[in-house]
Amino acid sequence: MPRLKAPQRRSQLIDTATKLFARSGYASTTTAAIAQAAGVTEPVLYRHFQSKQDLFIAITRKMSDDTLREWQSIIGNIDDPAEQVRTIGHECVGEVVEV
């Protein structure tokens, strides 16, 4: 695997860990398994994250940021908070949300 710059490696580790946590669960996924799936050694993983918990927190933050960006793109210039919620509900869930 080619040597990646730090931001790209960090992103790759987050993506790899996200998939492994989703498939096997947090408790069953080891840092060794994450490193192996990412094609790196555990010391490389630990250069980017202090612990498995630190990696999980990074995943949670990324997912939250991605969700907020998606919602902001959905509501566009809608000013009414109730209409914002209805629009997000309709786009994300496919049903009308009564507020």
XYZ file of C-alpha atoms in Angstrom:
99
model
C 0.000 0.000 0.000
C 1.417 3.431 -0.907
C 2.570 5.762 1.809
C -0.172 8.281 2.509
C 0.152 11.744 3.995
C -1.078 12.008 7.593
C -4.572 13.422 6.828
C -5.217 10.764 4.181
C -3.952 7.959 6.440
C -6.121 9.207 9.301
C -9.157 9.261 7.000
C -8.341 5.764 5.740
C -8.082 4.455 9.312
C -11.419 6.061 10.212
C -13.102 4.515 7.157
C -11.599 1.091 7.817
C -12.495 1.134 11.514
C -16.037 2.300 10.731
C -16.600 -0.742 8.527
C -15.094 -3.148 11.058
C -17.044 -1.679 13.994
C -20.253 -1.900 11.950
C -19.585 -5.521 11.026
C -18.185 -6.916 14.289
C -19.014 -4.353 16.967
C -16.725 -2.133 18.984
C -15.817 -4.701 21.632
C -14.936 -7.425 19.131
C -12.845 -5.228 16.856
C -9.196 -5.021 17.850
C -6.681 -2.368 16.893
C -4.646 -5.177 15.330
C -7.594 -6.054 13.075
C -8.079 -2.406 12.116
C -4.389 -1.984 11.300
C -4.312 -5.210 9.283
C -7.435 -4.269 7.295
C -5.924 -0.845 6.590
C -2.645 -2.418 5.478
C -0.567 -0.772 8.204
C 1.022 -1.755 11.492
C -0.458 -1.030 14.915
C 2.279 1.560 15.628
C 1.100 3.483 12.552
C -2.469 3.377 13.859
C -1.270 4.631 17.252
C 0.548 7.551 15.602
C -2.850 8.828 14.553
C -5.038 7.717 17.485
C -4.037 7.246 21.112
C -6.471 4.385 21.611
C -9.361 2.463 20.082
C -11.691 4.756 22.016
C -9.983 7.829 20.506
C -10.542 6.320 17.048
C -14.202 5.643 17.847
C -14.654 9.249 18.990
C -13.147 10.439 15.695
C -15.647 8.249 13.823
C -18.528 9.672 15.858
C -17.405 13.236 15.146
C -17.043 12.526 11.431
C -20.499 10.957 11.256
C -21.999 13.935 13.133
C -20.264 16.434 10.817
C -21.380 14.483 7.727
C -24.963 14.364 9.001
C -25.084 18.094 9.735
C -23.638 18.911 6.300
C -26.246 16.695 4.649
C -29.077 18.275 6.627
C -27.842 21.776 5.802
C -27.782 20.920 2.108
C -31.341 19.554 2.379
C -32.861 22.573 4.119
C -31.084 25.134 1.944
C -32.595 28.536 2.654
C -35.616 27.370 4.656
C -35.922 29.687 7.658
C -38.837 28.110 9.522
C -37.501 25.521 12.016
C -40.638 23.361 11.769
C -40.377 23.301 7.985
C -36.674 22.435 8.284
C -37.536 19.401 10.423
C -40.321 18.332 8.041
C -38.017 18.663 5.037
C -35.206 16.668 6.674
C -37.708 14.015 7.787
C -39.162 13.738 4.316
C -35.769 13.551 2.591
C -34.076 11.223 5.077
C -36.928 9.018 6.212
C -39.298 9.395 3.307
C -42.267 10.436 5.378
C -43.778 13.660 6.550
C -42.856 14.610 10.087
C -45.483 16.558 11.991
C -44.034 19.289 14.166
